[in-house]
């Protein structure tokens, strides 16, 4: 059975004046349940990740400032919202959700986290709504527990996976592949194992042909036994931040190429959602739900 990490705190409202869309974390499972793609059996509520596991990926001083809610005002501005106990707990549950989902992927082929994809968090900083880097923490966890030897992180969120790239810059067992808008946030990019920067306005055909070539390259170079996929839907033309111009069908084809490749190669894959900022929440939810619909077609 395909397992999906979710917790009510995922949709916890941000403090007044902060407009990061949290509603999708409630609407994605609701839509999937409503249409019958999933049942409540597919969902599980993750606990909070423990400190020793966090410290495999994040520096102690940074983690302690998060834990004690003592991050400076400047550091909180870089994150994009003021830190509080519930937002920290939310992040700890998201991170554990990705670890649990990685375990489920090892048994079932694929597993999801309704949130996660917090790829801007680096070893000693939080940024762009990301406190801890869920897939980086889960990747280091798998290596540490000897559950994987070579990991490929496929990051197709429109923003570069700068935190992920930095965390693994000296780790040959983790191959980081990021396809992203060249002229988009973060403006100071880190160096991934394979970066594919795209011009503004790129549409389906160009995007998908570049993905086809580079996905092949990434698998060949990484030789993975485990895959993490960050399936941000801020590549859509309707997205307010993305600057690319993919259609919803193009975005679904993108997911299909990744999931099909994992399935064909018999590689377990954990999927985290990442960004999505279309003006109409229905576009965000529908595009995210497409990733699940594909997985339930391919893997069940
Ligand atoms: Zn993004």
mmCIF file of C-alpha atoms and ligand atoms in Angstrom:
data_model
loop_
_atom_site.group_PDB
_atom_site.id
_atom_site.type_symbol
_atom_site.label_atom_id
_atom_site.label_comp_id
_atom_site.label_asym_id
_atom_site.label_seq_id
_atom_site.Cartn_x
_atom_site.Cartn_y
_atom_site.Cartn_z
ATOM 1 C CA UNK A 1 0.000 0.000 0.000
ATOM 2 C CA UNK A 2 1.216 3.505 -0.838
ATOM 3 C CA UNK A 3 1.709 5.425 2.405
ATOM 4 C CA UNK A 4 1.403 9.198 2.693
ATOM 5 C CA UNK A 5 2.726 11.292 5.588
ATOM 6 C CA UNK A 6 0.277 13.905 6.785
ATOM 7 C CA UNK A 7 -0.474 15.700 10.042
ATOM 8 C CA UNK A 8 -3.031 18.402 10.975
ATOM 9 C CA UNK A 9 -0.127 20.693 11.894
ATOM 10 C CA UNK A 10 1.001 20.647 8.240
ATOM 11 C CA UNK A 11 -1.771 23.152 7.552
ATOM 12 C CA UNK A 12 -1.095 25.207 10.661
ATOM 13 C CA UNK A 13 -1.771 28.883 9.930
ATOM 14 C CA UNK A 14 1.162 31.263 9.859
ATOM 15 C CA UNK A 15 1.176 34.404 11.991
ATOM 16 C CA UNK A 16 -0.832 37.369 10.712
ATOM 17 C CA UNK A 17 0.661 39.030 7.652
ATOM 18 C CA UNK A 18 2.499 35.953 6.346
ATOM 19 C CA UNK A 19 1.007 34.668 3.164
ATOM 20 C CA UNK A 20 2.817 31.395 2.491
ATOM 21 C CA UNK A 21 -0.029 29.137 1.336
ATOM 22 C CA UNK A 22 -0.621 26.509 4.020
ATOM 23 C CA UNK A 23 -4.123 25.637 2.830
ATOM 24 C CA UNK A 24 -2.895 23.205 0.194
ATOM 25 C CA UNK A 25 -1.648 20.853 2.901
ATOM 26 C CA UNK A 26 -5.237 20.418 3.996
ATOM 27 C CA UNK A 27 -6.772 20.339 0.518
ATOM 28 C CA UNK A 28 -4.443 17.788 -1.124
ATOM 29 C CA UNK A 29 -5.452 14.833 1.096
ATOM 30 C CA UNK A 30 -9.050 16.062 1.126
ATOM 31 C CA UNK A 31 -9.200 16.044 -2.680
ATOM 32 C CA UNK A 32 -7.502 12.624 -2.945
ATOM 33 C CA UNK A 33 -9.930 11.162 -0.412
ATOM 34 C CA UNK A 34 -12.914 12.819 -2.059
ATOM 35 C CA UNK A 35 -12.147 11.501 -5.542
ATOM 36 C CA UNK A 36 -11.268 8.039 -4.226
ATOM 37 C CA UNK A 37 -7.597 7.972 -5.256
ATOM 38 C CA UNK A 38 -6.744 7.207 -1.623
ATOM 39 C CA UNK A 39 -8.528 6.060 1.516
ATOM 40 C CA UNK A 40 -7.707 7.103 5.063
ATOM 41 C CA UNK A 41 -5.653 3.870 5.265
ATOM 42 C CA UNK A 42 -3.037 5.441 3.014
ATOM 43 C CA UNK A 43 -2.408 8.325 5.421
ATOM 44 C CA UNK A 44 -0.222 8.209 8.509
ATOM 45 C CA UNK A 45 0.669 10.815 11.145
ATOM 46 C CA UNK A 46 4.410 11.129 11.669
ATOM 47 C CA UNK A 47 6.012 11.811 15.047
ATOM 48 C CA UNK A 48 8.736 14.445 15.544
ATOM 49 C CA UNK A 49 12.220 13.706 14.238
ATOM 50 C CA UNK A 50 14.836 13.281 16.961
ATOM 51 C CA UNK A 51 17.821 15.501 17.561
ATOM 52 C CA UNK A 52 20.484 12.862 16.784
ATOM 53 C CA UNK A 53 19.016 12.364 13.314
ATOM 54 C CA UNK A 54 18.781 16.115 12.637
ATOM 55 C CA UNK A 55 22.429 16.484 13.572
ATOM 56 C CA UNK A 56 23.488 14.141 10.758
ATOM 57 C CA UNK A 57 22.591 16.990 8.382
ATOM 58 C CA UNK A 58 22.403 20.254 10.315
ATOM 59 C CA UNK A 59 24.991 22.000 12.469
ATOM 60 C CA UNK A 60 24.477 21.838 16.206
ATOM 61 C CA UNK A 61 24.565 25.601 16.792
ATOM 62 C CA UNK A 62 21.855 26.193 14.174
ATOM 63 C CA UNK A 63 19.680 23.353 15.476
ATOM 64 C CA UNK A 64 19.935 24.633 19.056
ATOM 65 C CA UNK A 65 18.785 28.084 17.980
ATOM 66 C CA UNK A 66 15.801 26.493 16.254
ATOM 67 C CA UNK A 67 15.034 24.198 19.188
ATOM 68 C CA UNK A 68 15.292 27.008 21.744
ATOM 69 C CA UNK A 69 13.461 29.482 19.466
ATOM 70 C CA UNK A 70 16.394 31.863 19.772
ATOM 71 C CA UNK A 71 17.094 32.532 16.074
ATOM 72 C CA UNK A 72 17.925 36.182 15.453
ATOM 73 C CA UNK A 73 15.338 38.442 13.822
ATOM 74 C CA UNK A 74 17.552 38.544 10.733
ATOM 75 C CA UNK A 75 17.701 34.737 10.521
ATOM 76 C CA UNK A 76 13.914 34.551 10.932
ATOM 77 C CA UNK A 77 13.442 37.060 8.114
ATOM 78 C CA UNK A 78 15.527 34.793 5.881
ATOM 79 C CA UNK A 79 13.103 31.976 6.715
ATOM 80 C CA UNK A 80 10.144 34.189 5.881
ATOM 81 C CA UNK A 81 8.081 33.780 9.026
ATOM 82 C CA UNK A 82 8.637 34.302 12.748
ATOM 83 C CA UNK A 83 9.485 31.054 14.472
ATOM 84 C CA UNK A 84 7.227 29.657 17.179
ATOM 85 C CA UNK A 85 6.818 26.323 18.946
ATOM 86 C CA UNK A 86 4.056 25.066 16.673
ATOM 87 C CA UNK A 87 5.843 25.926 13.460
ATOM 88 C CA UNK A 88 8.909 24.130 14.799
ATOM 89 C CA UNK A 89 6.840 21.083 15.745
ATOM 90 C CA UNK A 90 5.294 21.184 12.279
ATOM 91 C CA UNK A 91 8.752 21.048 10.701
ATOM 92 C CA UNK A 92 9.880 18.214 12.992
ATOM 93 C CA UNK A 93 6.831 16.168 11.995
ATOM 94 C CA UNK A 94 7.349 16.935 8.313
ATOM 95 C CA UNK A 95 10.964 15.792 8.536
ATOM 96 C CA UNK A 96 10.059 12.574 10.334
ATOM 97 C CA UNK A 97 7.299 12.098 7.752
ATOM 98 C CA UNK A 98 9.904 12.025 5.003
ATOM 99 C CA UNK A 99 12.049 9.537 6.938
ATOM 100 C CA UNK A 100 9.022 7.291 7.518
ATOM 101 C CA UNK A 101 8.031 7.645 3.884
ATOM 102 C CA UNK A 102 11.554 6.614 2.859
ATOM 103 C CA UNK A 103 11.093 3.448 4.944
ATOM 104 C CA UNK A 104 7.721 2.795 3.307
ATOM 105 C CA UNK A 105 9.255 3.374 -0.129
ATOM 106 C CA UNK A 106 11.825 0.665 0.609
ATOM 107 C CA UNK A 107 9.004 -1.837 1.144
ATOM 108 C CA UNK A 108 6.329 -0.543 -1.240
ATOM 109 C CA UNK A 109 8.313 1.136 -4.037
ATOM 110 C CA UNK A 110 6.950 4.628 -3.473
ATOM 111 C CA UNK A 111 5.727 6.791 -0.593
ATOM 112 C CA UNK A 112 4.798 10.431 -0.153
ATOM 113 C CA UNK A 113 4.926 13.352 2.181
ATOM 114 C CA UNK A 114 2.068 15.837 1.670
ATOM 115 C CA UNK A 115 4.502 18.550 2.787
ATOM 116 C CA UNK A 116 8.307 18.647 2.741
ATOM 117 C CA UNK A 117 10.650 19.543 -0.046
ATOM 118 C CA UNK A 118 12.224 22.086 2.286
ATOM 119 C CA UNK A 119 15.284 22.308 0.072
ATOM 120 C CA UNK A 120 16.431 25.838 0.906
ATOM 121 C CA UNK A 121 17.504 24.859 4.427
ATOM 122 C CA UNK A 122 21.274 24.360 4.507
ATOM 123 C CA UNK A 123 23.510 22.802 7.126
ATOM 124 C CA UNK A 124 23.490 25.967 9.241
ATOM 125 C CA UNK A 125 20.697 28.160 7.930
ATOM 126 C CA UNK A 126 16.965 28.266 7.283
ATOM 127 C CA UNK A 127 15.585 30.090 4.258
ATOM 128 C CA UNK A 128 12.534 30.464 2.026
ATOM 129 C CA UNK A 129 9.999 28.878 4.419
ATOM 130 C CA UNK A 130 12.415 25.988 5.147
ATOM 131 C CA UNK A 131 13.783 25.291 8.642
ATOM 132 C CA UNK A 132 15.124 21.758 8.231
ATOM 133 C CA UNK A 133 15.860 20.020 4.933
ATOM 134 C CA UNK A 134 13.535 17.000 5.061
ATOM 135 C CA UNK A 135 14.963 15.013 2.144
ATOM 136 C CA UNK A 136 18.556 15.760 3.111
ATOM 137 C CA UNK A 137 17.871 14.572 6.668
ATOM 138 C CA UNK A 138 16.177 11.428 5.332
ATOM 139 C CA UNK A 139 19.028 10.768 2.877
ATOM 140 C CA UNK A 140 21.648 11.002 5.620
ATOM 141 C CA UNK A 141 19.443 8.810 7.793
ATOM 142 C CA UNK A 142 19.300 6.074 5.112
ATOM 143 C CA UNK A 143 23.079 6.211 4.651
ATOM 144 C CA UNK A 144 23.667 6.175 8.390
ATOM 145 C CA UNK A 145 21.394 3.152 8.874
ATOM 146 C CA UNK A 146 22.944 1.398 5.880
ATOM 147 C CA UNK A 147 19.543 1.330 4.161
ATOM 148 C CA UNK A 148 20.944 2.914 0.996
ATOM 149 C CA UNK A 149 24.440 3.234 -0.465
ATOM 150 C CA UNK A 150 23.963 5.678 -3.359
ATOM 151 C CA UNK A 151 21.173 8.227 -3.365
ATOM 152 C CA UNK A 152 19.806 10.430 -6.138
ATOM 153 C CA UNK A 153 17.832 13.552 -5.203
ATOM 154 C CA UNK A 154 15.760 14.797 -8.153
ATOM 155 C CA UNK A 155 14.680 18.353 -7.417
ATOM 156 C CA UNK A 156 12.257 19.731 -10.008
ATOM 157 C CA UNK A 157 10.838 22.530 -7.881
ATOM 158 C CA UNK A 158 11.341 25.743 -9.876
ATOM 159 C CA UNK A 159 13.755 27.070 -7.241
ATOM 160 C CA UNK A 160 17.257 25.655 -6.942
ATOM 161 C CA UNK A 161 17.784 23.108 -4.168
ATOM 162 C CA UNK A 162 20.559 25.225 -2.718
ATOM 163 C CA UNK A 163 20.392 23.836 0.817
ATOM 164 C CA UNK A 164 20.450 20.263 -0.458
ATOM 165 C CA UNK A 165 23.416 21.019 -2.732
ATOM 166 C CA UNK A 166 25.350 22.582 0.147
ATOM 167 C CA UNK A 167 24.633 19.785 2.618
ATOM 168 C CA UNK A 168 25.925 17.157 0.189
ATOM 169 C CA UNK A 169 28.700 19.139 -1.493
ATOM 170 C CA UNK A 170 31.336 16.778 -0.062
ATOM 171 C CA UNK A 171 29.235 13.607 0.038
ATOM 172 C CA UNK A 172 29.893 11.360 -2.978
ATOM 173 C CA UNK A 173 27.106 8.970 -1.958
ATOM 174 C CA UNK A 174 24.429 11.575 -2.632
ATOM 175 C CA UNK A 175 23.930 12.941 -6.141
ATOM 176 C CA UNK A 176 21.952 16.180 -6.242
ATOM 177 C CA UNK A 177 20.120 17.040 -9.484
ATOM 178 C CA UNK A 178 18.322 20.383 -9.648
ATOM 179 C CA UNK A 179 16.443 21.783 -12.651
ATOM 180 C CA UNK A 180 15.361 25.336 -11.863
ATOM 181 C CA UNK A 181 14.786 28.897 -13.027
ATOM 182 C CA UNK A 182 18.180 30.523 -13.526
ATOM 183 C CA UNK A 183 16.930 34.021 -12.709
ATOM 184 C CA UNK A 184 14.827 33.040 -9.740
ATOM 185 C CA UNK A 185 15.319 32.710 -5.995
ATOM 186 C CA UNK A 186 17.795 31.774 -4.508
ATOM 187 C CA UNK A 187 19.889 34.380 -6.290
ATOM 188 C CA UNK A 188 23.142 32.976 -4.942
ATOM 189 C CA UNK A 189 23.072 29.372 -6.151
ATOM 190 C CA UNK A 190 25.015 26.500 -4.636
ATOM 191 C CA UNK A 191 26.627 23.869 -6.845
ATOM 192 C CA UNK A 192 24.609 20.655 -7.213
ATOM 193 C CA UNK A 193 26.067 17.484 -8.720
ATOM 194 C CA UNK A 194 23.984 18.367 -11.795
ATOM 195 C CA UNK A 195 22.414 21.795 -12.227
ATOM 196 C CA UNK A 196 20.128 22.586 -15.142
ATOM 197 C CA UNK A 197 19.336 26.315 -15.064
ATOM 198 C CA UNK A 198 16.397 27.344 -17.265
ATOM 199 C CA UNK A 199 15.518 30.695 -18.844
ATOM 200 C CA UNK A 200 12.299 32.450 -17.894
ATOM 201 C CA UNK A 201 9.268 31.428 -19.924
ATOM 202 C CA UNK A 202 10.359 27.875 -20.796
ATOM 203 C CA UNK A 203 7.370 25.815 -21.983
ATOM 204 C CA UNK A 204 6.451 22.118 -21.965
ATOM 205 C CA UNK A 205 8.359 20.905 -25.007
ATOM 206 C CA UNK A 206 11.695 22.499 -24.150
ATOM 207 C CA UNK A 207 11.361 21.602 -20.474
ATOM 208 C CA UNK A 208 10.486 17.964 -21.085
ATOM 209 C CA UNK A 209 13.182 17.382 -23.688
ATOM 210 C CA UNK A 210 15.791 18.862 -21.349
ATOM 211 C CA UNK A 211 14.453 16.746 -18.497
ATOM 212 C CA UNK A 212 14.615 13.615 -20.622
ATOM 213 C CA UNK A 213 18.309 14.145 -21.410
ATOM 214 C CA UNK A 214 19.312 15.216 -17.915
ATOM 215 C CA UNK A 215 17.290 12.629 -16.056
ATOM 216 C CA UNK A 216 19.105 9.936 -18.016
ATOM 217 C CA UNK A 217 22.411 11.622 -17.197
ATOM 218 C CA UNK A 218 21.556 11.856 -13.499
ATOM 219 C CA UNK A 219 20.652 8.165 -13.222
ATOM 220 C CA UNK A 220 23.793 7.152 -15.106
ATOM 221 C CA UNK A 221 26.097 9.267 -13.001
ATOM 222 C CA UNK A 222 24.418 8.667 -9.631
ATOM 223 C CA UNK A 223 23.869 4.900 -9.975
ATOM 224 C CA UNK A 224 21.337 5.173 -7.161
ATOM 225 C CA UNK A 225 19.721 2.489 -5.058
ATOM 226 C CA UNK A 226 17.293 5.066 -3.625
ATOM 227 C CA UNK A 227 15.642 8.166 -5.098
ATOM 228 C CA UNK A 228 14.122 11.262 -3.523
ATOM 229 C CA UNK A 229 11.843 13.335 -5.750
ATOM 230 C CA UNK A 230 10.896 16.939 -4.997
ATOM 231 C CA UNK A 231 7.834 17.578 -7.146
ATOM 232 C CA UNK A 232 7.183 21.315 -6.677
ATOM 233 C CA UNK A 233 4.428 22.627 -8.926
ATOM 234 C CA UNK A 234 5.759 26.181 -9.089
ATOM 235 C CA UNK A 235 6.847 25.367 -12.668
ATOM 236 C CA UNK A 236 3.271 26.055 -13.864
ATOM 237 C CA UNK A 237 2.549 29.077 -16.076
ATOM 238 C CA UNK A 238 -0.109 30.095 -13.541
ATOM 239 C CA UNK A 239 2.491 30.323 -10.764
ATOM 240 C CA UNK A 240 3.076 33.768 -9.281
ATOM 241 C CA UNK A 241 6.728 33.121 -8.399
ATOM 242 C CA UNK A 242 7.921 30.499 -10.874
ATOM 243 C CA UNK A 243 8.557 32.458 -14.117
ATOM 244 C CA UNK A 244 8.390 29.233 -16.187
ATOM 245 C CA UNK A 245 5.419 28.368 -18.378
ATOM 246 C CA UNK A 246 4.512 24.702 -18.033
ATOM 247 C CA UNK A 247 0.949 23.569 -18.584
ATOM 248 C CA UNK A 248 -0.686 21.286 -16.062
ATOM 249 C CA UNK A 249 -0.378 18.438 -18.571
ATOM 250 C CA UNK A 250 3.319 19.237 -18.987
ATOM 251 C CA UNK A 251 3.801 19.185 -15.231
ATOM 252 C CA UNK A 252 2.059 15.800 -15.069
ATOM 253 C CA UNK A 253 4.253 14.486 -17.882
ATOM 254 C CA UNK A 254 7.294 15.658 -15.905
ATOM 255 C CA UNK A 255 6.131 13.612 -12.890
ATOM 256 C CA UNK A 256 5.384 10.677 -15.130
ATOM 257 C CA UNK A 257 8.909 10.680 -16.558
ATOM 258 C CA UNK A 258 10.451 10.621 -13.083
ATOM 259 C CA UNK A 259 8.122 8.038 -11.552
ATOM 260 C CA UNK A 260 8.212 5.823 -14.648
ATOM 261 C CA UNK A 261 12.018 5.856 -14.594
ATOM 262 C CA UNK A 262 12.063 4.816 -10.921
ATOM 263 C CA UNK A 263 9.490 2.123 -11.562
ATOM 264 C CA UNK A 264 11.342 0.760 -14.615
ATOM 265 C CA UNK A 265 14.619 0.645 -12.723
ATOM 266 C CA UNK A 266 12.925 -0.860 -9.686
ATOM 267 C CA UNK A 267 14.206 1.985 -7.493
ATOM 268 C CA UNK A 268 12.355 3.006 -4.330
ATOM 269 C CA UNK A 269 11.283 6.661 -4.443
ATOM 270 C CA UNK A 270 10.143 9.064 -1.752
ATOM 271 C CA UNK A 271 8.194 12.110 -2.966
ATOM 272 C CA UNK A 272 7.909 15.461 -1.146
ATOM 273 C CA UNK A 273 5.679 18.222 -2.479
ATOM 274 C CA UNK A 274 7.715 21.448 -2.442
ATOM 275 C CA UNK A 275 6.392 24.752 -3.751
ATOM 276 C CA UNK A 276 3.293 25.878 -5.629
ATOM 277 C CA UNK A 277 2.022 29.449 -5.751
ATOM 278 C CA UNK A 278 -0.594 29.624 -8.503
ATOM 279 C CA UNK A 279 -3.166 32.375 -7.976
ATOM 280 C CA UNK A 280 -6.002 29.823 -7.939
ATOM 281 C CA UNK A 281 -5.480 27.245 -5.162
ATOM 282 C CA UNK A 282 -7.319 24.680 -7.328
ATOM 283 C CA UNK A 283 -4.440 24.708 -9.827
ATOM 284 C CA UNK A 284 -1.941 24.039 -7.034
ATOM 285 C CA UNK A 285 -3.964 21.219 -5.516
ATOM 286 C CA UNK A 286 -4.833 19.623 -8.859
ATOM 287 C CA UNK A 287 -1.209 19.633 -10.058
ATOM 288 C CA UNK A 288 -0.001 18.119 -6.762
ATOM 289 C CA UNK A 289 -2.797 15.528 -6.850
ATOM 290 C CA UNK A 290 -1.668 14.528 -10.347
ATOM 291 C CA UNK A 291 1.594 13.252 -8.840
ATOM 292 C CA UNK A 292 -0.401 10.942 -6.535
ATOM 293 C CA UNK A 293 -2.802 9.888 -9.310
ATOM 294 C CA UNK A 294 0.151 8.843 -11.454
ATOM 295 C CA UNK A 295 1.757 6.925 -8.606
ATOM 296 C CA UNK A 296 -1.470 5.077 -7.856
ATOM 297 C CA UNK A 297 -1.732 4.132 -11.552
ATOM 298 C CA UNK A 298 1.895 3.047 -11.854
ATOM 299 C CA UNK A 299 2.684 1.417 -8.534
ATOM 300 C CA UNK A 300 -0.532 -0.238 -7.395
HETATM 301 ZN ZN1 LIG B 1 9.883 26.475 -5.146
#
